[in-house]
């Protein structure tokens, strides 16, 4: 009951997506963004050119990697960003009376025509401190965008990474079905989860709306309530069955059912009277509705207790509270289980239910800036930056390099001196390395309000994620105690960081 | 910067809520509901009268109670439920080719005009196994409603209960601000969280959209990026300040700032040169924007290290990774902290990120039915039921009673014999008690497609939650190892359960 859906056009034409409504409300932001906007405006700084970076400081779940996701939703948000008259009227009702009406006029005139976004592609491997998004534009507007961009990236990247971990555990062959809609944070939580679990490596979702709106393949079979609803007294509306091949004489359904029930009971070591007649009636009714694609349901508690050799030929689906630990066991069992349904533990990410992406100001009026903090883990890296991924001769990514945007890109085969990021705040030493190959990590997706290149389809992003993961060394890919992936600064960026640290100490 | 908003009309007129779009899509359901629908239809059972109950089997977070929430979203969903031609066309594309077109005609004709819902009011105290919703109507349609109703109730009730726990810890005086939008499961996850945290006892949310669409009071101050954006070289656009009272001569802003900075530094034991000039410029700019409602920002790491007596007169807000443990400490500190901002730990409910509500068939064609299971914790209680809450003479709820709908209601002051639910599956003994007072738990909100009474406003539901909690005994309200609240069956319901258990054993 699983069918690949053609990717839908909406991804390239976001305005046609009816779901866009909820995701693109400009007031989907924290109130302090509005109060800061007023203060910037009062100080005459609303239009100062600024740049923010969106990044996380630690990979989720103790992994050494994450998957970048949510960019498609950000693009949709930015393209349609507008404060409508009703929005501005609402803001006037919650700001102090007497706030200058010119501020509200400024808000009503805002759109993203001055905004530029460089980003890591959907489905990329992403590492701590390397920006997922670099957003530049007018200070006041960029401040308003903080919450919605974080909201759209944080959970999408978290759940895609969670799905990728489960895919790594399951191996490439098992079919993974996401079925967490009922445990998600409301309707859109469920839609986001289904979308990005697929991106992260699941095969399908139970969520029909994700199928309709986002082209995620949908799958599912039947629930207990269906079985419970049959008492056994129901008579099938069909008496004689024509073979699926169309060849041969019709067969008597009742005789067939009795004969197969007898065979199954023999295999399971049960008396033919033991199964409840309602269960038989329910499975017969279901099989009649899906003569070519029947999938039965054994209750979750008893699946594992049967050792039936010919069950191997049957597609077996399991779906009872499957987490990483249970999945590890199921993956070891070889071919017995083909389809694994996972709900709560993929959607709610219980190992770590949120990704702590932050959105930090790195330059204003062309000057690099950084947050003053005593906490070295909370440090930010100043200035507008470029990022490169360096590869070993075998094609494995070995290090992500952050440098100032004005620096020339590093060269393949040329020795580089870099400064590994030391988040523990201890002494940090430089190292030299010679990349066999490299690539820039950011692409220009949005330039002064215009999309520069289309966001790939969900299926393409899913393929990129699986391909990128396949090149990552297994020491980084290990789910428990993985070797941390190195992120380093160029000499110039490192020097800037040092000089800003020094000047802030001198200033104090 | 917090302002009480008038509750908006949308709650009584859901069609006017633009946010309804996302929440009311009929295809927001699991695919297996569709395949089961087809099988019911093929078996000629689509219109059989049925009843489902929606309940949870265990209170979340180890609490002995939960808050019922999400009904307002369910009502909106049911009132507008429709499969549009595009929806049916999509379903045809994912069901087997050759599926009878009459099935799709049936789907397209569906609406909730045959559906009736009894429910516990929004904000009620709710206990395990007592239905939050009793839904009756045609079998096929009720099956389709399973996933959306679970999705709309599960997270709303979970996050409202989480908020109520945090309110119990904080005590009634502290102001609690929900600020988790950036950590929620996408846009609507954030909107749902903000709505139901308020219902559960928070005072306000940072989420502006929740303010606009749902009338939740909004609040917030400023972020680090605002401070970071000032270098200190900025000149305020205002030189002279008029006193807020309007009386007295204008004062020189620069002189005032220096003088107050000196006083603050003296109190904190700092040299006047120590604070960064950018910080001063930022706070001056913010204060100029909010002359009557200034709220400063001390970085989270240093707030607690200062002992400054006159800071008690200042409104102090904290918001750094506050969970139940940290909140317990802050609550003990008395008056120092007035406003507590909580994000991740209220929105993601890390102690238990999902509530396991289920939706079980309890009767079909007027016959009680139950799921066959070996697992006593997963048992369901058969038949259409009524529920009553029994109170002690002091007005404290002592027991929830489930009985068959046709039984006469219990009477105040009259001795009753009841059978406490024993979820552990062990021996279960009856007990007698005499309720000092009692009330029915379910109200008829939706009868054959029509709303029977309006859902109370969010603020009214919030008040009901706080009032109900105030009557609950402290032994049940305790957050760690609370005394379980008793739920019991009437003699008749208990007898029905026994007879069904026996007949299913005899059948096997």
Tab-separated table of N, CA and C in Angstrom, chain A residues 1 3 5 18 25 27 29-32 35-36 38-40 42 45 87 90 93-95 143 146-147 150-151 154-155 181-189 206 208-209 211-212 219 221-223 225-226 228-230 234 237 273 276 286 289-290 301 320 344 347-348 353-354 361 365 370-372 374 378 507, chain B residues 1 3 5 18 25 27 29-32 35-36 38-40 42 45 87 90 93-95 143 146-147 150-151 154-155 181-182 184-189 206 208-209 211-212 219 221-223 225-226 228-230 234 237 273 276 286 289-290 301 320 344 347-348 353-354 357 361 365 370 372 374 378 507:
chain	number	residue	atom	x	y	z
A	1	UNK	N	0.834	-1.197	0.000
A	1	UNK	CA	0.000	0.000	0.000
A	1	UNK	C	0.871	1.250	0.000
A	3	UNK	N	3.081	3.885	-2.330
A	3	UNK	CA	3.196	4.257	-3.729
A	3	UNK	C	4.018	5.537	-3.840
A	5	UNK	N	4.993	8.928	-5.003
A	5	UNK	CA	4.257	10.043	-5.609
A	5	UNK	C	5.221	10.919	-6.389
A	18	UNK	N	-1.481	25.594	-0.586
A	18	UNK	CA	-2.451	26.154	0.352
A	18	UNK	C	-1.947	26.119	1.786
A	25	UNK	N	2.920	33.563	7.970
A	25	UNK	CA	2.422	34.730	8.665
A	25	UNK	C	3.590	35.516	9.235
A	27	UNK	N	3.635	37.667	11.521
A	27	UNK	CA	3.626	37.834	12.979
A	27	UNK	C	4.018	36.563	13.716
A	29	UNK	N	6.402	35.527	15.166
A	29	UNK	CA	7.688	35.969	15.693
A	29	UNK	C	7.527	36.286	17.169
A	30	UNK	N	8.651	36.408	17.872
A	30	UNK	CA	8.587	36.756	19.289
A	30	UNK	C	8.350	38.252	19.453
A	31	UNK	N	7.611	38.592	20.482
A	31	UNK	CA	7.253	39.992	20.693
A	31	UNK	C	8.499	40.867	20.877
A	32	UNK	N	9.563	40.307	21.458
A	32	UNK	CA	10.732	41.175	21.664
A	32	UNK	C	11.370	41.601	20.351
A	35	UNK	N	9.597	44.858	19.807
A	35	UNK	CA	10.059	45.961	20.676
A	35	UNK	C	11.459	46.401	20.257
A	36	UNK	N	12.310	45.458	19.894
A	36	UNK	CA	13.652	45.852	19.416
A	36	UNK	C	13.529	46.632	18.111
A	38	UNK	N	11.206	48.592	17.237
A	38	UNK	CA	10.849	49.976	17.586
A	38	UNK	C	12.072	50.748	18.077
A	39	UNK	N	12.875	50.083	18.901
A	39	UNK	CA	14.052	50.771	19.442
A	39	UNK	C	15.081	51.071	18.337
A	40	UNK	N	15.278	50.137	17.407
A	40	UNK	CA	16.168	50.417	16.267
A	40	UNK	C	15.634	51.598	15.474
A	42	UNK	N	13.615	54.025	16.441
A	42	UNK	CA	13.751	55.279	17.199
A	42	UNK	C	15.183	55.795	17.141
A	45	UNK	N	18.236	53.525	13.171
A	45	UNK	CA	19.115	52.471	12.672
A	45	UNK	C	18.373	51.406	11.853
A	87	UNK	N	-2.239	43.218	10.688
A	87	UNK	CA	-1.098	42.862	11.542
A	87	UNK	C	-0.564	44.106	12.248
A	90	UNK	N	-2.794	45.249	14.909
A	90	UNK	CA	-2.631	44.449	16.121
A	90	UNK	C	-1.394	44.892	16.907
A	93	UNK	N	-1.860	47.824	18.925
A	93	UNK	CA	-2.663	47.598	20.131
A	93	UNK	C	-1.846	47.040	21.288
A	94	UNK	N	-0.674	46.487	21.002
A	94	UNK	CA	0.136	45.911	22.090
A	94	UNK	C	1.400	46.708	22.373
A	95	UNK	N	1.691	47.742	21.588
A	95	UNK	CA	2.820	48.622	21.902
A	95	UNK	C	2.291	49.820	22.687
A	143	UNK	N	16.058	41.511	12.202
A	143	UNK	CA	15.723	41.180	13.588
A	143	UNK	C	14.346	40.506	13.650
A	146	UNK	N	14.270	36.726	12.882
A	146	UNK	CA	14.979	35.751	13.717
A	146	UNK	C	14.099	34.562	14.122
A	147	UNK	N	12.980	34.852	14.774
A	147	UNK	CA	12.172	33.750	15.316
A	147	UNK	C	11.620	32.838	14.221
A	150	UNK	N	14.386	30.617	12.825
A	150	UNK	CA	14.778	29.585	13.792
A	150	UNK	C	13.698	28.509	13.898
A	151	UNK	N	12.456	28.943	13.949
A	151	UNK	CA	11.343	27.990	14.072
A	151	UNK	C	11.318	27.042	12.870
A	154	UNK	N	15.001	24.870	12.994
A	154	UNK	CA	15.339	24.060	14.165
A	154	UNK	C	14.709	22.676	14.125
A	155	UNK	N	13.399	22.632	14.034
A	155	UNK	CA	12.752	21.330	14.124
A	155	UNK	C	12.962	20.506	12.852
A	181	UNK	N	1.962	11.309	13.337
A	181	UNK	CA	1.074	12.468	13.294
A	181	UNK	C	0.325	12.690	14.596
A	182	UNK	N	-0.178	11.623	15.184
A	182	UNK	CA	-0.994	11.797	16.382
A	182	UNK	C	-0.183	12.218	17.602
A	183	UNK	N	1.144	12.098	17.516
A	183	UNK	CA	1.970	12.485	18.655
A	183	UNK	C	2.734	13.791	18.420
A	184	UNK	N	2.480	14.409	17.283
A	184	UNK	CA	3.206	15.632	16.950
A	184	UNK	C	2.571	16.837	17.625
A	185	UNK	N	3.266	17.969	17.522
A	185	UNK	CA	2.758	19.202	18.123
A	185	UNK	C	1.731	19.838	17.188
A	186	UNK	N	0.564	19.268	17.158
A	186	UNK	CA	-0.502	19.851	16.344
A	186	UNK	C	-0.322	19.551	14.869
A	187	UNK	N	-1.276	20.028	14.073
A	187	UNK	CA	-1.334	19.662	12.652
A	187	UNK	C	-0.053	19.961	11.884
A	188	UNK	N	0.469	21.161	12.035
A	188	UNK	CA	1.639	21.484	11.250
A	188	UNK	C	2.896	20.834	11.794
A	189	UNK	N	2.934	20.605	13.122
A	189	UNK	CA	4.039	19.827	13.679
A	189	UNK	C	4.111	18.488	12.963
A	206	UNK	N	2.676	7.940	7.168
A	206	UNK	CA	1.249	7.640	7.268
A	206	UNK	C	0.400	8.867	6.989
A	208	UNK	N	-1.470	11.514	5.326
A	208	UNK	CA	-2.016	11.695	3.984
A	208	UNK	C	-1.809	13.133	3.494
A	209	UNK	N	-1.918	14.097	4.408
A	209	UNK	CA	-1.749	15.490	3.993
A	209	UNK	C	-0.321	15.759	3.501
A	211	UNK	N	1.420	13.609	1.998
A	211	UNK	CA	1.408	13.050	0.647
A	211	UNK	C	0.803	14.018	-0.338
A	212	UNK	N	-0.342	14.569	0.019
A	212	UNK	CA	-1.031	15.452	-0.904
A	212	UNK	C	-0.263	16.753	-1.129
A	219	UNK	N	1.765	5.430	3.273
A	219	UNK	CA	1.619	3.993	3.486
A	219	UNK	C	0.850	3.749	4.771
A	221	UNK	N	-1.734	0.333	6.935
A	221	UNK	CA	-2.525	-0.880	6.769
A	221	UNK	C	-3.845	-0.794	7.531
A	222	UNK	N	-3.879	-1.268	8.746
A	222	UNK	CA	-5.129	-1.197	9.503
A	222	UNK	C	-4.839	-1.152	10.997
A	223	UNK	N	-5.870	-0.734	11.746
A	223	UNK	CA	-5.720	-0.537	13.186
A	223	UNK	C	-6.542	-1.565	13.934
A	225	UNK	N	-8.955	-1.050	15.908
A	225	UNK	CA	-10.389	-0.765	15.949
A	225	UNK	C	-11.109	-1.444	14.788
A	226	UNK	N	-10.407	-1.582	13.662
A	226	UNK	CA	-11.022	-2.267	12.525
A	226	UNK	C	-11.335	-3.719	12.891
A	228	UNK	N	-11.569	-4.953	15.931
A	228	UNK	CA	-12.551	-4.962	17.020
A	228	UNK	C	-13.977	-4.787	16.518
A	229	UNK	N	-14.132	-4.070	15.413
A	229	UNK	CA	-15.483	-3.754	14.949
A	229	UNK	C	-16.199	-4.964	14.357
A	230	UNK	N	-15.483	-6.048	14.091
A	230	UNK	CA	-16.107	-7.252	13.538
A	230	UNK	C	-16.405	-8.253	14.657
A	234	UNK	N	-20.630	-11.138	10.625
A	234	UNK	CA	-20.745	-10.439	9.341
A	234	UNK	C	-20.543	-11.418	8.179
A	237	UNK	N	-19.770	-9.739	1.370
A	237	UNK	CA	-20.708	-9.490	0.271
A	237	UNK	C	-20.327	-10.284	-0.985
A	273	UNK	N	-10.110	-23.269	16.361
A	273	UNK	CA	-11.174	-22.470	16.991
A	273	UNK	C	-10.616	-21.313	17.814
A	276	UNK	N	-10.357	-15.558	17.300
A	276	UNK	CA	-11.714	-15.034	17.458
A	276	UNK	C	-12.353	-14.900	16.073
A	286	UNK	N	-10.837	-7.073	4.896
A	286	UNK	CA	-9.724	-6.223	4.450
A	286	UNK	C	-9.102	-6.780	3.171
A	289	UNK	N	-11.048	-5.912	0.186
A	289	UNK	CA	-10.883	-4.523	-0.257
A	289	UNK	C	-9.547	-4.344	-0.968
A	290	UNK	N	-8.520	-5.112	-0.580
A	290	UNK	CA	-7.185	-4.976	-1.172
A	290	UNK	C	-6.699	-6.329	-1.664
A	301	UNK	N	2.097	-7.603	20.499
A	301	UNK	CA	2.719	-8.352	21.579
A	301	UNK	C	3.083	-9.765	21.194
A	320	UNK	N	5.440	-1.130	17.165
A	320	UNK	CA	5.052	-0.930	18.561
A	320	UNK	C	6.171	-0.269	19.357
A	344	UNK	N	6.099	7.976	17.675
A	344	UNK	CA	6.533	8.898	18.715
A	344	UNK	C	8.033	9.161	18.696
A	347	UNK	N	9.184	11.392	15.743
A	347	UNK	CA	8.569	12.716	15.652
A	347	UNK	C	8.921	13.601	16.842
A	348	UNK	N	8.912	13.034	18.049
A	348	UNK	CA	9.166	13.876	19.225
A	348	UNK	C	10.643	13.955	19.591
A	353	UNK	N	14.668	16.853	22.420
A	353	UNK	CA	13.476	17.304	21.684
A	353	UNK	C	13.592	18.663	21.009
A	354	UNK	N	14.760	19.313	21.094
A	354	UNK	CA	14.905	20.552	20.325
A	354	UNK	C	16.352	20.741	19.919
A	361	UNK	N	24.061	38.181	15.263
A	361	UNK	CA	24.535	39.310	14.477
A	361	UNK	C	26.048	39.193	14.320
A	365	UNK	N	26.753	47.666	9.655
A	365	UNK	CA	27.428	48.772	8.933
A	365	UNK	C	28.784	48.306	8.403
A	370	UNK	N	30.626	40.972	17.631
A	370	UNK	CA	30.429	39.710	18.329
A	370	UNK	C	29.851	39.991	19.705
A	371	UNK	N	29.162	38.986	20.211
A	371	UNK	CA	28.544	39.077	21.526
A	371	UNK	C	29.636	38.976	22.586
A	372	UNK	N	29.566	39.844	23.578
A	372	UNK	CA	30.490	39.761	24.693
A	372	UNK	C	29.977	38.708	25.649
A	374	UNK	N	31.224	35.693	28.865
A	374	UNK	CA	32.263	34.998	29.635
A	374	UNK	C	32.280	33.515	29.272
A	378	UNK	N	29.468	29.915	24.304
A	378	UNK	CA	28.466	30.799	23.700
A	378	UNK	C	29.090	31.874	22.830
A	507	UNK	N	38.899	47.471	26.615
A	507	UNK	CA	37.780	48.378	26.855
A	507	UNK	C	37.222	48.221	28.259
B	1	UNK	N	5.730	45.389	29.406
B	1	UNK	CA	5.442	45.219	27.982
B	1	UNK	C	4.428	44.076	27.797
B	3	UNK	N	0.397	42.953	27.977
B	3	UNK	CA	-0.899	43.618	27.942
B	3	UNK	C	-1.999	42.593	27.757
B	5	UNK	N	-5.088	41.033	26.392
B	5	UNK	CA	-5.866	41.242	25.171
B	5	UNK	C	-7.293	40.790	25.391
B	18	UNK	N	-8.272	32.834	10.172
B	18	UNK	CA	-7.501	32.428	9.002
B	18	UNK	C	-6.589	31.241	9.289
B	25	UNK	N	-7.809	20.605	7.557
B	25	UNK	CA	-7.730	19.792	6.356
B	25	UNK	C	-8.169	18.373	6.669
B	27	UNK	N	-7.625	15.717	5.090
B	27	UNK	CA	-6.610	14.683	4.840
B	27	UNK	C	-5.514	14.659	5.901
B	29	UNK	N	-4.748	12.987	8.232
B	29	UNK	CA	-5.079	11.706	8.860
B	29	UNK	C	-4.077	10.661	8.393
B	30	UNK	N	-4.049	9.534	9.099
B	30	UNK	CA	-3.144	8.461	8.689
B	30	UNK	C	-3.743	7.688	7.514
B	31	UNK	N	-2.871	7.230	6.642
B	31	UNK	CA	-3.331	6.536	5.452
B	31	UNK	C	-4.129	5.282	5.786
B	32	UNK	N	-3.803	4.628	6.905
B	32	UNK	CA	-4.546	3.403	7.197
B	32	UNK	C	-6.011	3.672	7.518
B	35	UNK	N	-7.503	3.271	4.109
B	35	UNK	CA	-7.615	1.880	3.650
B	35	UNK	C	-8.697	1.145	4.455
B	36	UNK	N	-8.776	1.425	5.750
B	36	UNK	CA	-9.848	0.807	6.545
B	36	UNK	C	-11.213	1.301	6.074
B	38	UNK	N	-12.064	2.096	3.127
B	38	UNK	CA	-12.411	1.334	1.927
B	38	UNK	C	-12.924	-0.061	2.289
B	39	UNK	N	-12.245	-0.689	3.253
B	39	UNK	CA	-12.655	-2.039	3.641
B	39	UNK	C	-14.029	-2.034	4.317
B	40	UNK	N	-14.296	-1.023	5.173
B	40	UNK	CA	-15.637	-0.914	5.770
B	40	UNK	C	-16.677	-0.745	4.658
B	42	UNK	N	-16.509	-1.565	1.480
B	42	UNK	CA	-16.668	-2.801	0.695
B	42	UNK	C	-17.516	-3.812	1.440
B	45	UNK	N	-20.424	-1.689	5.587
B	45	UNK	CA	-20.563	-1.279	6.981
B	45	UNK	C	-20.338	0.211	7.201
B	87	UNK	N	-9.024	16.486	-2.885
B	87	UNK	CA	-8.615	15.511	-1.867
B	87	UNK	C	-8.965	14.099	-2.338
B	90	UNK	N	-6.734	12.960	-5.014
B	90	UNK	CA	-5.446	12.503	-4.478
B	90	UNK	C	-5.572	11.087	-3.914
B	93	UNK	N	-5.461	8.460	-6.358
B	93	UNK	CA	-4.124	8.232	-6.927
B	93	UNK	C	-3.265	7.333	-6.046
B	94	UNK	N	-3.620	7.179	-4.785
B	94	UNK	CA	-2.803	6.338	-3.898
B	94	UNK	C	-3.502	5.037	-3.488
B	95	UNK	N	-4.753	4.874	-3.875
B	95	UNK	CA	-5.431	3.589	-3.638
B	95	UNK	C	-5.277	2.725	-4.887
B	143	UNK	N	-13.855	6.513	11.867
B	143	UNK	CA	-12.508	5.972	11.694
B	143	UNK	C	-11.583	7.029	11.085
B	146	UNK	N	-10.089	9.598	13.576
B	146	UNK	CA	-9.204	9.178	14.667
B	146	UNK	C	-7.929	10.018	14.746
B	147	UNK	N	-7.170	10.040	13.648
B	147	UNK	CA	-5.855	10.701	13.716
B	147	UNK	C	-5.964	12.201	13.995
B	150	UNK	N	-6.874	12.808	17.658
B	150	UNK	CA	-5.735	12.510	18.537
B	150	UNK	C	-4.674	13.594	18.420
B	151	UNK	N	-4.405	14.017	17.194
B	151	UNK	CA	-3.373	15.032	16.970
B	151	UNK	C	-3.754	16.337	17.675
B	154	UNK	N	-3.879	15.418	21.852
B	154	UNK	CA	-2.698	14.894	22.532
B	154	UNK	C	-1.741	16.003	22.970
B	155	UNK	N	-1.284	16.797	22.018
B	155	UNK	CA	-0.262	17.786	22.374
B	155	UNK	C	-0.852	18.939	23.185
B	181	UNK	N	8.599	29.467	20.852
B	181	UNK	CA	8.274	29.361	19.421
B	181	UNK	C	9.419	28.804	18.594
B	182	UNK	N	10.642	29.256	18.870
B	182	UNK	CA	11.764	28.830	18.031
B	182	UNK	C	12.134	27.368	18.245
B	184	UNK	N	9.719	24.960	18.847
B	184	UNK	CA	8.524	24.135	18.633
B	184	UNK	C	8.617	23.395	17.310
B	185	UNK	N	7.673	22.478	17.099
B	185	UNK	CA	7.640	21.701	15.858
B	185	UNK	C	6.976	22.528	14.768
B	186	UNK	N	7.711	23.486	14.253
B	186	UNK	CA	7.190	24.290	13.162
B	186	UNK	C	6.169	25.317	13.621
B	187	UNK	N	5.671	26.084	12.663
B	187	UNK	CA	4.825	27.230	12.985
B	187	UNK	C	3.614	26.879	13.830
B	188	UNK	N	2.869	25.865	13.434
B	188	UNK	CA	1.664	25.579	14.174
B	188	UNK	C	1.958	24.886	15.491
B	189	UNK	N	3.056	24.131	15.549
B	189	UNK	CA	3.477	23.596	16.842
B	189	UNK	C	3.639	24.737	17.824
B	206	UNK	N	5.539	34.890	24.140
B	206	UNK	CA	6.313	35.760	23.252
B	206	UNK	C	5.749	35.744	21.836
B	208	UNK	N	3.770	36.425	18.858
B	208	UNK	CA	2.869	37.502	18.455
B	208	UNK	C	1.654	36.954	17.718
B	209	UNK	N	1.836	35.904	16.927
B	209	UNK	CA	0.715	35.337	16.184
B	209	UNK	C	-0.333	34.744	17.133
B	211	UNK	N	-0.946	35.936	19.968
B	211	UNK	CA	-1.653	37.116	20.461
B	211	UNK	C	-2.698	37.572	19.466
B	212	UNK	N	-2.271	37.652	18.213
B	212	UNK	CA	-3.195	38.162	17.201
B	212	UNK	C	-4.366	37.205	16.954
B	219	UNK	N	4.309	39.254	25.448
B	219	UNK	CA	5.295	39.954	26.256
B	219	UNK	C	6.685	39.668	25.716
B	221	UNK	N	11.132	41.464	25.792
B	221	UNK	CA	11.963	42.640	26.020
B	221	UNK	C	12.976	42.812	24.904
B	222	UNK	N	14.175	42.280	25.072
B	222	UNK	CA	15.172	42.436	24.026
B	222	UNK	C	16.176	41.298	24.061
B	223	UNK	N	16.896	41.145	22.953
B	223	UNK	CA	17.811	40.020	22.790
B	223	UNK	C	19.248	40.523	22.783
B	225	UNK	N	21.327	40.263	20.449
B	225	UNK	CA	21.749	40.877	19.186
B	225	UNK	C	21.518	42.377	19.202
B	226	UNK	N	20.488	42.798	19.915
B	226	UNK	CA	20.230	44.230	20.002
B	226	UNK	C	21.408	44.934	20.690
B	228	UNK	N	24.476	43.742	21.015
B	228	UNK	CA	25.660	43.561	20.176
B	228	UNK	C	25.725	44.567	19.034
B	229	UNK	N	24.558	45.002	18.567
B	229	UNK	CA	24.543	45.866	17.381
B	229	UNK	C	25.028	47.279	17.685
B	230	UNK	N	25.151	47.618	18.961
B	230	UNK	CA	25.624	48.963	19.329
B	230	UNK	C	27.121	48.920	19.647
B	234	UNK	N	27.235	55.352	18.715
B	234	UNK	CA	25.937	55.886	18.302
B	234	UNK	C	25.521	57.053	19.185
B	237	UNK	N	19.219	60.168	19.308
B	237	UNK	CA	18.618	61.262	18.547
B	237	UNK	C	17.954	62.290	19.460
B	273	UNK	N	34.201	52.348	34.053
B	273	UNK	CA	34.661	52.112	32.683
B	273	UNK	C	34.426	50.654	32.266
B	276	UNK	N	30.793	47.822	28.753
B	276	UNK	CA	31.129	48.172	27.377
B	276	UNK	C	30.266	49.357	26.929
B	286	UNK	N	17.056	51.654	23.991
B	286	UNK	CA	15.840	50.897	24.315
B	286	UNK	C	14.942	51.686	25.259
B	289	UNK	N	12.967	54.217	23.520
B	289	UNK	CA	11.818	53.683	22.781
B	289	UNK	C	10.671	53.324	23.726
B	290	UNK	N	11.020	52.922	24.962
B	290	UNK	CA	9.995	52.510	25.929
B	290	UNK	C	10.155	53.284	27.225
B	301	UNK	N	24.219	34.792	32.672
B	301	UNK	CA	25.195	34.141	33.543
B	301	UNK	C	25.549	34.966	34.762
B	320	UNK	N	16.916	31.685	31.231
B	320	UNK	CA	17.999	30.885	30.683
B	320	UNK	C	17.818	29.411	31.017
B	344	UNK	N	12.131	26.154	25.727
B	344	UNK	CA	12.253	24.749	25.371
B	344	UNK	C	11.527	23.814	26.334
B	347	UNK	N	7.668	23.936	26.008
B	347	UNK	CA	7.111	23.618	24.691
B	347	UNK	C	7.400	22.172	24.265
B	348	UNK	N	8.616	21.704	24.522
B	348	UNK	CA	8.955	20.347	24.056
B	348	UNK	C	8.621	19.271	25.082
B	353	UNK	N	7.671	13.725	25.957
B	353	UNK	CA	7.327	14.599	24.837
B	353	UNK	C	6.038	14.254	24.108
B	354	UNK	N	5.306	13.241	24.542
B	354	UNK	CA	4.006	12.998	23.918
B	354	UNK	C	3.055	12.390	24.928
B	357	UNK	N	-2.629	9.487	24.128
B	357	UNK	CA	-4.073	9.278	23.996
B	357	UNK	C	-4.356	8.228	22.930
B	361	UNK	N	-12.764	1.980	19.761
B	361	UNK	CA	-14.151	1.633	19.461
B	361	UNK	C	-14.771	0.983	20.693
B	365	UNK	N	-23.149	-0.884	16.146
B	365	UNK	CA	-24.538	-1.373	16.004
B	365	UNK	C	-25.193	-1.525	17.369
B	370	UNK	N	-14.935	-4.581	22.660
B	370	UNK	CA	-13.646	-4.281	23.288
B	370	UNK	C	-12.545	-5.002	22.536
B	372	UNK	N	-9.434	-7.273	22.047
B	372	UNK	CA	-8.892	-8.466	22.693
B	372	UNK	C	-7.405	-8.262	22.913
B	374	UNK	N	-3.863	-9.421	25.547
B	374	UNK	CA	-3.301	-10.117	26.712
B	374	UNK	C	-2.773	-9.110	27.730
B	378	UNK	N	-3.507	-2.416	28.418
B	378	UNK	CA	-4.069	-1.959	27.148
B	378	UNK	C	-5.540	-2.308	26.992
B	507	UNK	N	-14.804	-18.352	23.862
B	507	UNK	CA	-14.690	-18.402	22.401
B	507	UNK	C	-13.349	-18.951	21.952
